Amino acid sequence: MITLAVDCMGGDHGVAVTLPACRQFLDTHPHAQLLLVGRPEALGALVHERTRVVAASQVVGMDDSVEVALRRKKESSMRVAIEQVRDGAAQAALSAGNTGALMATARYVLKTLDGIDRPAIATQIPNVLGGATTVLDLGANVDCTAEHLLQFAIMGSALVSVLNDDPHPPIGLLNVGEEAIKGSEVIKQAGELLRAAAARGDLNFVGNVEGNDIFKGTADIVVCDGFVGNVALKTIEGLASMIGGFLKEEFSRTILTKIAAIVAYPVLTALKRRMDHRRYNGAALLGLRGLVFKSHGSADALAFEQALVRAYDAARNDLLARVRVQVARAAPLPVARDTVL
Amino acid sequence: MITLAVDCMGGDHGVAVTLPACRQFLDTHPHAQLLLVGRPEALGALVHERTRVVAASQVVGMDDSVEVALRRKKESSMRVAIEQVRDGAAQAALSAGNTGALMATARYVLKTLDGIDRPAIATQIPNVLGGATTVLDLGANVDCTAEHLLQFAIMGSALVSVLNDDPHPPIGLLNVGEEAIKGSEVIKQAGELLRAAAARGDLNFVGNVEGNDIFKGTADIVVCDGFVGNVALKTIEGLASMIGGFLKEEFSRTILTKIAAIVAYPVLTALKRRMDHRRYNGAALLGLRGLVFKSHGSADALAFEQALVRAYDAARNDLLARVRVQVARAAPLPVARDTVL
């Protein structure tokens, strides 16, 4: 039996999305049980033999600052869900709450693993190979040293080895060109650390990759700092949304284009399915002494269910132990300088 | 009369693309004349009363390093084209040659403007408003200080004031969130410099923007360092190419989807036109004592012609003087530290 602690109140839609997703997930996962964390009066819509309500009186808002979440909302559903993992009552926690608050709370409650300076957020982006490229970090760490990037690579490798059942998934370093001499000073140093780690057999480092390689699937894991990762992810979301809007607009322009839309419907549906980011919902917070997953705040029930599946698979395959082992094997990691200008 | 110096040998396709593009451009621009720079024997396909051949015996290859371009190819068509600008024979130069070599050669031959530490590359990306967002820097400067980012904002503002005929185009700073407290140390400092410049009336700074704002058109100009800009641009190219590939694949899957493709053809063509990066070909190298434009290396004749139009418009509107004035007005610019770690 795998137990997940679910922050049922988080995200843009709260229980309207999380509870139907939990029900659907339970139906397809007979070996899972869920701790439904939130205000008990809001959780009545889901009664199931494999759920248990864990009361939490507060909710972290999507716009709450890290300070508010940490200091004034100690009874939040987000925090109580993470505490279930700390206390051993659940093997993983999931929240659609705001990223900054979730990362800060998870770090405060669970602490980081030995050898890890900063936890990272890893997400999956669909690629042309029909699979997905795992990109990290995505927003948690804006000023990174080369050592931080090495740690991200190690954690990403552990995650993908679980996801893809491949002990040595290929890792690329996001850069402005393939040549080792390219890039900023930090990136060049990170390249050296990664090559050294690969030479020791700790990692399968394939070298520098560029932005378009995320979609080509050149490497299973793409490592970058949180600033670059966040910009890349938001750029992807912006372009996908613009193209979707263009398609809708062009197909609804005249009666003829509306007919074309009907004829092309199966094709457009297939395209939408291939591009559907909901299938890849569920980012992993890596480097903590416990498993925490983050759903997109605007997730619908299907997307939230996917994030539940992701958290379940990670717990079932003991991702935490894999990260620990890979971090320890690569130890002693160089000590990271804490700030860079 | 506006005279442009055209590196006819550069890019993936050389004269096969540049000469037809030049002919087409001349037909629609009666007040333009072109200096066709390259090996005279390769330029015979275009004879026109408003062209003149300027001989250059060498060609910078797409994979040539900056060192090779600068030291061993002093007679390259790229360099000779830029020298036409330096010598006053042309008001702007255009090349589809490799970016690193072009920037280094332009910087060496023309030198930077007073008050500018580093030239930048600015390109346009279509947005949902039907216009385009100008993004800079794109690859030339990987380690930037806050002062460099301020300079990029000033140069970008001058460029867009010419392109859009708007004296105070809105400028955004690419960041991981809208709040001023977000981002890396360099970005936070850049935000302060930009707010101060806006308070003095030098710039129309609208604040931080995120990756998706490039497509929303939240600001006409988006400023970032060359590393982030390059990653964003390549990510955009990668995603657009993947979606295009998916559409093609889905529409050619069965006989029914092929029929759907025929019915949907006008819509798909409209979509393609709206997304067509060729319409936005022609990146500006800003901050030099002369106008230089860069065409995409893989440009076809239509795209290269667009880049010619862009260079022509910039020369006709005296972009160089506008950049000089805006840089001088914002002077004394803070002295930029030359390297950051």
XYZ file of C-alpha atoms in Angstrom:
682
model
C 0.000 0.000 0.000
C 1.242 3.472 -0.956
C -0.146 6.440 0.955
C -0.181 9.936 -0.538
C -0.988 13.122 1.370
C -3.047 15.428 -0.851
C -3.410 19.153 -0.246
C -7.062 19.251 -1.356
C -7.456 23.014 -0.886
C -4.577 24.284 -3.066
C -4.578 25.509 -6.645
C -6.958 27.777 -8.520
C -9.939 25.460 -8.100
C -9.403 23.648 -4.767
C -11.729 20.748 -3.947
C -13.709 21.183 -7.182
C -10.710 19.699 -8.967
C -8.795 17.759 -6.332
C -11.649 15.578 -5.050
C -12.864 14.291 -8.456
C -9.211 13.655 -9.374
C -8.661 11.698 -6.149
C -11.735 9.564 -6.790
C -10.653 8.764 -10.317
C -7.134 7.977 -9.144
C -8.378 5.606 -6.422
C -10.512 3.738 -8.962
C -7.469 2.942 -11.096
C -4.963 2.430 -8.270
C -6.200 -0.275 -5.897
C -2.975 -0.245 -3.888
C -3.109 3.442 -3.095
C -4.663 5.254 -0.177
C -5.019 8.981 0.226
C -4.874 11.373 3.137
C -7.221 14.187 2.162
C -5.821 17.283 3.839
C -7.986 20.372 4.271
C -11.043 21.797 5.970
C -13.162 18.732 6.873
C -16.400 20.497 5.923
C -15.059 20.983 2.376
C -14.050 17.374 1.910
C -17.446 15.690 2.266
C -17.848 15.152 -1.478
C -15.402 12.263 -1.438
C -16.159 9.293 0.789
C -14.050 6.229 0.006
C -12.730 3.344 2.056
C -9.140 4.173 1.095
C -9.246 7.840 2.104
C -8.878 9.482 5.468
C -9.444 13.166 6.224
C -6.616 15.054 7.917
C -7.894 18.376 9.193
C -6.079 21.606 8.337
C -7.777 24.904 9.160
C -5.879 27.258 6.826
C -5.257 27.553 3.078
C -2.212 29.102 1.400
C -3.505 31.469 -1.270
C -2.036 31.525 -4.769
C -0.713 35.027 -4.090
C 0.482 34.469 -0.527
C 4.133 35.288 -0.027
C 6.595 32.751 1.284
C 6.643 34.669 4.578
C 2.869 34.478 5.002
C 2.864 30.777 4.197
C 5.689 30.000 6.621
C 4.847 32.272 9.544
C 1.131 32.888 9.535
C -0.268 29.713 8.024
C 1.243 26.979 10.127
C -2.062 25.101 9.947
C -2.339 25.264 6.170
C -3.405 22.223 4.166
C -0.145 22.529 2.208
C 1.990 22.366 5.321
C -0.030 19.660 7.043
C 0.210 17.530 3.886
C 4.005 17.846 3.893
C 4.090 17.077 7.623
C 2.395 13.747 6.861
C 5.483 12.845 4.824
C 7.861 14.054 7.545
C 5.982 11.989 10.150
C 5.950 8.848 8.032
C 2.160 8.817 7.607
C 2.507 9.261 3.819
C 5.219 8.393 1.305
C 4.668 11.518 -0.793
C 2.729 14.792 -0.710
C 1.013 16.612 -3.595
C -0.151 20.223 -3.767
C -1.368 22.563 -6.506
C -0.601 25.539 -4.280
C 1.795 28.322 -5.153
C 5.290 27.188 -6.033
C 7.296 29.560 -3.861
C 5.299 28.748 -0.748
C 5.365 25.015 -1.473
C 9.120 24.905 -1.971
C 9.815 27.023 1.110
C 7.438 25.017 3.289
C 8.761 21.686 2.021
C 12.306 22.805 2.665
C 11.438 24.066 6.148
C 9.465 20.986 7.170
C 11.538 18.253 5.519
C 15.060 19.775 5.251
C 17.439 19.042 2.382
C 19.350 15.816 1.855
C 23.011 15.620 2.853
C 25.114 16.833 -0.066
C 22.350 19.022 -1.511
C 22.491 22.776 -1.017
C 19.260 23.622 -2.748
C 16.243 21.596 -3.722
C 15.176 21.873 -7.359
C 11.921 21.573 -9.288
C 11.854 19.166 -12.223
C 9.121 18.925 -14.817
C 8.554 17.029 -18.041
C 8.086 18.569 -21.466
C 6.835 16.471 -24.404
C 9.347 15.918 -27.207
C 9.189 14.780 -30.837
C 10.265 11.272 -29.873
C 6.860 10.788 -28.270
C 8.406 10.821 -24.816
C 9.271 13.693 -22.550
C 12.374 15.649 -21.608
C 12.857 16.324 -17.902
C 13.999 19.895 -17.278
C 15.343 21.242 -13.990
C 15.554 23.653 -12.216
C 12.338 25.560 -12.828
C 12.154 28.599 -10.712
C 13.436 27.755 -7.284
C 17.033 28.884 -7.711
C 17.804 32.033 -9.662
C 21.486 32.482 -8.821
C 23.207 29.146 -9.249
C 26.801 28.033 -8.990
C 28.350 25.296 -11.096
C 28.126 22.987 -8.081
C 24.389 23.587 -7.802
C 23.969 22.648 -11.457
C 25.918 19.425 -10.844
C 23.607 18.603 -7.943
C 20.577 19.238 -10.165
C 22.033 16.815 -12.727
C 22.461 14.113 -10.103
C 18.938 14.562 -8.758
C 17.449 14.707 -12.252
C 19.284 11.533 -13.169
C 17.807 9.732 -10.153
C 14.307 10.956 -11.038
C 14.483 9.918 -14.680
C 16.070 6.578 -13.851
C 12.818 5.889 -11.957
C 10.504 7.380 -14.587
C 12.160 5.718 -17.595
C 13.569 2.621 -15.897
C 16.980 3.495 -17.346
C 19.893 3.420 -14.906
C 21.960 5.936 -16.914
C 19.673 8.476 -18.576
C 21.522 10.955 -20.806
C 21.963 14.441 -19.316
C 22.506 17.674 -21.241
C 23.606 21.077 -19.941
C 21.493 23.911 -21.366
C 23.783 26.359 -23.128
C 24.008 28.746 -26.083
C 25.956 26.301 -28.235
C 27.196 22.738 -28.288
C 30.903 23.486 -27.924
C 32.416 23.195 -24.449
C 33.938 26.689 -24.737
C 30.493 28.299 -25.079
C 28.482 29.941 -22.358
C 28.798 31.935 -19.190
C 31.539 31.287 -16.658
C 29.189 29.358 -14.383
C 28.045 27.156 -17.251
C 31.585 26.435 -18.387
C 32.527 25.411 -14.841
C 29.392 23.280 -14.596
C 30.401 21.575 -17.851
C 33.762 20.686 -16.312
C 32.156 19.278 -13.169
C 29.713 17.244 -15.252
C 32.458 15.869 -17.481
C 34.433 14.891 -14.375
C 31.369 13.201 -12.863
C 30.783 11.331 -16.146
C 34.436 10.239 -16.211
C 33.971 8.787 -12.712
C 30.893 6.909 -13.970
C 28.470 8.857 -11.772
C 26.466 10.381 -14.613
C 25.745 9.943 -18.310
C 26.632 13.476 -19.436
C 26.203 14.024 -23.174
C 27.427 17.641 -23.247
C 25.866 20.990 -23.966
C 22.405 21.190 -25.485
C 20.428 24.176 -26.789
C 16.861 25.343 -26.254
C 15.496 23.417 -29.246
C 17.036 20.189 -27.949
C 14.369 20.128 -25.223
C 11.897 19.217 -27.990
C 14.270 17.070 -29.999
C 14.834 14.776 -27.047
C 18.615 15.019 -27.505
C 18.988 14.284 -23.786
C 16.453 12.843 -21.337
C 17.438 15.447 -18.760
C 18.211 19.101 -19.412
C 19.916 20.968 -16.582
C 19.743 24.742 -16.158
C 19.442 27.317 -13.420
C 15.991 28.253 -12.179
C 15.977 31.597 -13.950
C 16.647 30.150 -17.388
C 14.352 27.191 -16.725
C 11.489 29.427 -15.670
C 11.890 31.675 -18.713
C 12.040 28.664 -21.037
C 8.940 27.070 -19.479
C 6.885 30.276 -19.546
C 8.009 30.929 -23.123
C 6.844 27.455 -24.100
C 3.484 28.010 -22.396
C 3.130 31.397 -24.106
C 3.869 30.099 -27.583
C 1.683 27.001 -27.214
C -1.163 29.186 -26.026
C -0.690 31.630 -28.918
C -0.695 28.848 -31.526
C -3.781 27.304 -29.921
C -5.495 30.683 -30.037
C -4.506 31.224 -33.675
C -5.897 27.819 -34.658
C -9.185 28.506 -32.894
C -9.430 31.965 -34.454
C -8.592 30.826 -37.986
C -10.969 27.857 -37.868
C -13.882 29.986 -36.634
C -13.362 32.838 -39.095
C -16.016 31.943 -41.718
C -18.624 29.286 -42.352
C -16.160 27.510 -44.651
C -13.386 27.426 -42.076
C -15.905 26.176 -39.515
C -16.703 23.276 -41.834
C -12.985 22.691 -42.236
C -12.710 22.545 -38.450
C -15.334 19.802 -38.329
C -13.576 17.798 -41.025
C -10.202 18.341 -39.352
C -11.588 17.646 -35.880
C -9.952 14.207 -35.400
C -6.606 15.624 -36.480
C -6.892 18.645 -34.202
C -7.871 16.395 -31.326
C -4.852 14.188 -31.975
C -2.620 17.262 -32.057
C -4.136 18.557 -28.854
C -3.557 15.202 -27.168
C 0.088 15.158 -28.236
C 0.623 18.684 -26.980
C -1.484 18.236 -23.859
C 0.591 19.487 -20.963
C -1.938 17.926 -18.589
C -0.428 14.535 -19.379
C 2.849 15.798 -17.953
C 1.459 17.531 -14.897
C 3.242 16.872 -11.628
C 6.627 18.466 -11.062
C 8.970 16.845 -8.551
C 10.616 18.818 -5.755
C 13.978 17.095 -5.521
C 16.692 17.161 -2.872
C 14.423 17.032 0.177
C 14.199 14.348 2.867
C 10.789 13.376 1.570
C 8.842 13.282 -1.694
C 6.797 16.324 -2.631
C 5.066 16.919 -5.962
C 3.627 20.109 -7.369
C 0.615 20.241 -9.660
C 0.024 23.198 -11.958
C -2.179 25.695 -10.115
C -4.716 25.772 -12.948
C -4.835 21.979 -13.306
C -8.183 20.352 -14.058
C -9.177 16.985 -12.629
C -7.415 15.028 -15.391
C -4.193 16.967 -14.887
C -4.353 16.672 -11.101
C -4.924 12.938 -11.434
C -1.780 12.709 -13.573
C 0.164 14.428 -10.823
C -1.224 11.901 -8.338
C -0.034 9.079 -10.606
C 3.401 10.665 -10.797
C 3.685 10.987 -7.022
C 2.441 7.402 -6.643
C 4.986 6.016 -9.122
C 7.800 7.929 -7.438
C 6.825 6.581 -4.018
C 6.324 3.054 -5.316
C 9.781 3.067 -6.929
C 11.326 4.667 -3.860
C 12.624 7.717 -5.668
C 13.828 9.137 -2.373
C 16.232 6.252 -1.782
C 17.484 6.496 -5.375
C 18.222 10.196 -5.010
C 19.997 9.523 -1.698
C 22.132 6.777 -3.251
C 23.063 8.820 -6.314
C 23.903 11.863 -4.231
C 25.983 9.751 -1.834
C 27.764 7.965 -4.705
C 28.742 11.286 -6.213
C 29.891 12.536 -2.766
C 31.875 14.250 -1.512
C 30.237 16.905 -3.654
C 32.119 20.157 -3.885
C 30.769 22.681 -1.402
C 28.679 25.233 -3.255
C 29.279 28.891 -2.769
C 25.994 30.231 -1.590
C 25.643 33.321 -3.726
C 26.940 34.466 -7.059
C 26.692 37.863 -8.639
C 18.898 57.131 -52.292
C 19.728 54.521 -49.621
C 22.654 52.208 -50.262
C 22.927 48.820 -48.604
C 26.008 46.585 -48.649
C 24.940 42.958 -49.031
C 27.139 40.005 -48.137
C 25.927 37.859 -51.031
C 28.027 34.809 -50.117
C 26.906 34.251 -46.501
C 24.287 31.927 -45.090
C 23.488 28.317 -45.826
C 22.569 28.985 -49.462
C 24.746 31.948 -50.561
C 23.945 33.558 -53.922
C 21.127 31.088 -54.646
C 19.104 32.982 -52.061
C 20.705 36.402 -51.783
C 20.609 37.369 -55.467
C 16.918 36.582 -56.115
C 16.094 38.391 -52.882
C 18.105 41.444 -53.974
C 16.329 41.554 -57.336
C 12.915 41.344 -55.700
C 13.866 44.019 -53.187
C 15.094 46.397 -55.899
C 11.829 45.985 -57.815
C 9.821 47.196 -54.823
C 12.279 49.825 -53.568
C 13.042 52.344 -56.316
C 15.093 54.524 -53.971
C 17.468 51.767 -52.948
C 20.761 50.723 -54.422
C 22.784 47.678 -53.466
C 26.473 46.912 -53.215
C 26.715 43.207 -54.002
C 29.722 41.965 -52.057
C 31.351 38.668 -52.964
C 33.265 36.765 -55.596
C 32.486 38.610 -58.850
C 32.193 35.358 -60.823
C 29.401 34.238 -58.481
C 27.411 37.440 -58.818
C 26.696 37.392 -62.547
C 23.096 36.242 -62.083
C 22.006 39.717 -61.020
C 22.559 42.611 -63.386
C 20.647 45.740 -62.448
C 21.223 49.458 -62.902
C 21.049 50.039 -59.143
C 23.607 47.410 -58.169
C 27.368 47.514 -58.117
C 29.673 44.577 -57.464
C 32.263 44.950 -54.704
C 34.799 42.164 -54.941
C 35.679 40.050 -51.914
C 37.769 36.925 -52.396
C 36.917 35.022 -49.207
C 33.805 33.635 -47.532
C 33.256 33.124 -43.810
C 31.873 29.627 -43.366
C 28.909 28.928 -41.099
C 31.214 26.947 -38.789
C 34.203 29.282 -38.900
C 35.314 30.454 -35.488
C 35.511 34.117 -34.600
C 39.318 33.838 -34.728
C 39.302 32.437 -38.260
C 36.885 35.133 -39.422
C 38.899 37.947 -37.858
C 42.472 36.838 -38.548
C 42.445 34.638 -41.616
C 39.548 35.989 -43.631
C 40.274 39.688 -43.879
C 39.006 39.643 -47.463
C 35.708 37.979 -46.616
C 32.470 39.197 -48.169
C 31.130 39.681 -44.637
C 33.981 41.951 -43.640
C 34.101 43.872 -46.897
C 30.344 44.528 -46.624
C 30.792 45.983 -43.149
C 33.757 48.050 -44.354
C 31.431 49.695 -46.894
C 29.466 51.048 -43.935
C 32.608 52.180 -42.104
C 33.825 53.968 -45.248
C 30.505 55.693 -45.869
C 29.813 53.852 -49.122
C 26.704 52.235 -47.639
C 24.285 53.198 -44.867
C 23.808 49.632 -43.634
C 25.225 46.137 -44.172
C 23.377 42.801 -44.232
C 24.771 39.295 -43.886
C 23.321 35.806 -43.359
C 26.719 34.586 -42.177
C 27.396 33.101 -38.768
C 26.367 35.263 -35.854
C 29.531 35.074 -33.775
C 31.770 35.999 -36.703
C 29.435 38.780 -37.827
C 29.229 40.380 -34.399
C 32.990 40.149 -33.821
C 33.810 41.508 -37.272
C 31.268 44.328 -36.992
C 32.623 45.264 -33.590
C 36.206 45.169 -34.829
C 35.571 47.149 -38.007
C 33.027 49.686 -36.734
C 33.752 49.923 -32.963
C 31.073 50.520 -30.358
C 29.275 53.791 -29.706
C 30.359 55.988 -26.807
C 28.475 54.877 -23.715
C 27.983 51.308 -24.965
C 30.140 48.517 -23.578
C 28.761 45.720 -25.644
C 26.717 45.611 -28.817
C 23.546 43.537 -28.686
C 21.446 41.573 -31.164
C 17.749 42.395 -31.322
C 15.128 40.369 -33.151
C 11.365 40.433 -33.501
C 8.997 37.675 -32.419
C 5.334 37.708 -33.514
C 2.790 38.229 -30.732
C -0.961 37.723 -30.332
C -1.617 41.407 -30.933
C -0.673 40.863 -34.582
C 2.519 42.830 -34.126
C 5.910 41.748 -32.893
C 7.862 41.928 -29.659
C 11.491 42.993 -29.972
C 13.771 40.875 -27.796
C 17.405 41.630 -26.986
C 20.080 40.448 -26.369
C 20.181 37.227 -28.351
C 23.408 35.460 -27.935
C 26.163 38.021 -28.039
C 26.585 38.596 -24.307
C 26.358 35.669 -21.928
C 27.584 37.304 -18.714
C 25.809 40.622 -18.328
C 25.817 43.251 -15.617
C 22.819 45.372 -14.704
C 24.410 48.272 -16.578
C 24.644 46.197 -19.755
C 20.952 45.383 -19.486
C 20.181 49.100 -19.126
C 22.183 49.790 -22.272
C 20.271 47.072 -24.123
C 17.017 48.721 -23.033
C 18.147 52.095 -24.384
C 19.257 50.640 -27.709
C 16.128 48.529 -28.029
C 14.005 51.569 -27.339
C 15.731 53.489 -30.125
C 15.239 50.586 -32.550
C 11.551 50.126 -31.799
C 10.891 53.874 -31.874
C 12.006 53.664 -35.519
C 10.172 50.420 -36.304
C 6.871 51.379 -34.674
C 7.075 55.140 -35.021
C 6.455 55.451 -31.276
C 8.814 57.762 -29.361
C 8.339 55.923 -26.041
C 7.847 52.211 -26.689
C 7.136 50.187 -23.515
C 10.067 48.135 -22.217
C 9.891 45.042 -20.003
C 12.674 43.281 -18.110
C 12.539 39.496 -18.545
C 12.277 37.915 -15.126
C 10.770 34.973 -13.223
C 7.896 37.028 -11.829
C 6.313 40.432 -12.053
C 7.253 41.638 -8.581
C 10.322 43.870 -8.289
C 11.764 41.636 -5.560
C 11.949 38.645 -7.916
C 14.948 37.454 -9.832
C 18.694 37.182 -9.636
C 20.856 39.904 -8.125
C 21.814 41.252 -11.548
C 18.169 41.416 -12.620
C 17.106 43.188 -9.444
C 19.851 45.767 -9.942
C 18.866 46.167 -13.593
C 15.278 46.775 -12.466
C 16.488 49.582 -10.218
C 18.509 51.178 -13.020
C 15.552 50.927 -15.394
C 13.155 52.453 -12.874
C 15.608 55.300 -12.313
C 15.943 55.852 -16.079
C 12.150 55.848 -16.408
C 11.867 58.363 -13.568
C 14.271 60.652 -15.464
C 12.071 60.280 -18.553
C 14.714 58.434 -20.569
C 12.747 55.231 -21.023
C 9.213 53.864 -20.822
C 9.885 50.983 -18.411
C 6.791 48.942 -17.574
C 8.472 46.549 -15.119
C 9.235 42.865 -15.052
C 7.730 40.564 -17.644
C 7.781 36.761 -17.915
C 8.509 34.404 -20.790
C 4.885 34.197 -21.920
C 4.678 37.999 -22.112
C 6.854 37.866 -25.233
C 3.807 36.430 -27.016
C 1.224 38.485 -25.185
C 2.836 41.703 -26.337
C 2.828 43.055 -22.770
C 5.825 45.218 -23.710
C 7.139 46.157 -27.160
C 10.688 45.479 -26.008
C 11.842 42.624 -23.779
C 15.331 42.961 -22.333
C 17.412 39.988 -21.179
C 20.993 38.810 -21.224
C 22.266 36.952 -24.265
C 22.218 33.580 -22.550
C 18.570 33.760 -21.561
C 17.636 35.351 -24.901
C 19.357 32.642 -26.880
C 17.732 29.865 -24.852
C 14.301 31.499 -25.227
C 14.719 31.941 -28.991
C 15.958 28.401 -29.603
C 13.175 27.039 -27.374
C 10.635 28.954 -29.460
C 12.145 27.595 -32.683
C 12.138 24.078 -31.259
C 8.515 24.163 -30.164
C 7.271 25.809 -33.366
C 9.091 23.190 -35.396
C 7.675 20.357 -33.287
C 4.112 21.631 -33.625
C 4.575 22.070 -37.377
C 5.878 18.506 -37.601
C 2.971 17.174 -35.546
C 0.441 18.938 -37.797
C 2.070 17.556 -40.920
C 2.223 14.051 -39.437
C -1.366 14.037 -38.166
C -2.778 15.400 -41.431
C -0.950 12.816 -43.538
C -1.803 9.833 -41.357
C -4.736 8.352 -43.353
C -6.695 9.079 -46.506
C -9.364 10.791 -44.378
C -6.911 13.078 -42.629
C -5.391 13.900 -46.025
C -8.828 15.014 -47.211
C -9.168 17.027 -44.009
C -5.851 18.690 -44.819
C -7.196 19.766 -48.225
C -10.358 21.179 -46.685
C -8.375 22.877 -43.937
C -5.724 24.142 -46.359
C -6.735 27.825 -46.313
C -6.774 27.799 -42.520
C -3.421 26.074 -42.262
C -1.971 28.530 -44.733
C -3.308 31.438 -42.692
C -1.827 29.941 -39.555
C 1.492 29.404 -41.285
C 1.523 33.008 -42.454
C 0.833 34.299 -38.957
C 3.577 32.143 -37.498
C 5.962 32.731 -40.382
C 9.272 33.748 -38.867
C 10.458 34.776 -42.331
C 8.315 37.894 -42.024
C 10.428 38.888 -39.030
C 13.812 37.998 -40.456
C 16.552 40.567 -40.003
C 18.050 41.020 -36.536
C 19.711 44.349 -35.739
C 23.221 44.556 -34.315
C 22.913 47.548 -32.020
C 25.486 49.728 -30.301
C 27.949 49.950 -33.183
C 29.109 53.036 -35.111
C 27.234 51.789 -38.144
C 24.155 49.739 -39.023
C 24.556 46.005 -39.465
C 21.744 43.485 -39.878
C 21.837 39.736 -39.603
C 19.624 37.405 -41.620
C 18.893 33.893 -40.411
C 21.482 31.554 -41.953
C 18.815 29.282 -43.399
C 16.756 32.165 -44.831
C 15.090 31.670 -48.191
C 14.733 34.497 -50.717
C 11.525 35.836 -49.150
C 13.103 35.909 -45.698
C 16.322 37.508 -46.953
C 14.275 40.143 -48.768
C 12.534 40.943 -45.475
C 15.904 41.456 -43.855
C 16.840 43.818 -46.702
C 13.644 45.787 -46.071
C 14.459 45.974 -42.388
C 17.973 47.274 -43.031
C 16.592 49.747 -45.579
C 13.964 51.086 -43.153
C 16.538 51.445 -40.401
C 18.876 53.381 -42.700
C 16.066 55.527 -44.111
C 14.921 56.478 -40.592
C 18.496 57.031 -39.460
C 18.385 54.477 -36.690
C 22.048 55.114 -35.975
C 21.435 58.755 -35.064
C 18.466 57.783 -32.901
C 20.529 55.259 -30.974
C 23.290 57.864 -30.533
C 20.815 60.450 -29.241
C 19.115 58.065 -26.845
C 22.413 56.775 -25.512
C 23.725 60.329 -25.097
C 20.520 61.480 -23.417
C 20.779 58.664 -20.904
C 24.481 59.507 -20.345
C 26.513 59.505 -18.239
C 25.732 55.807 -18.182
C 27.129 53.949 -15.216
C 30.396 52.242 -16.097
C 29.791 48.564 -16.536
C 31.948 46.041 -14.800
C 33.355 43.947 -17.550
C 32.907 40.464 -16.163
C 30.596 38.860 -13.693
C 30.760 35.404 -12.225
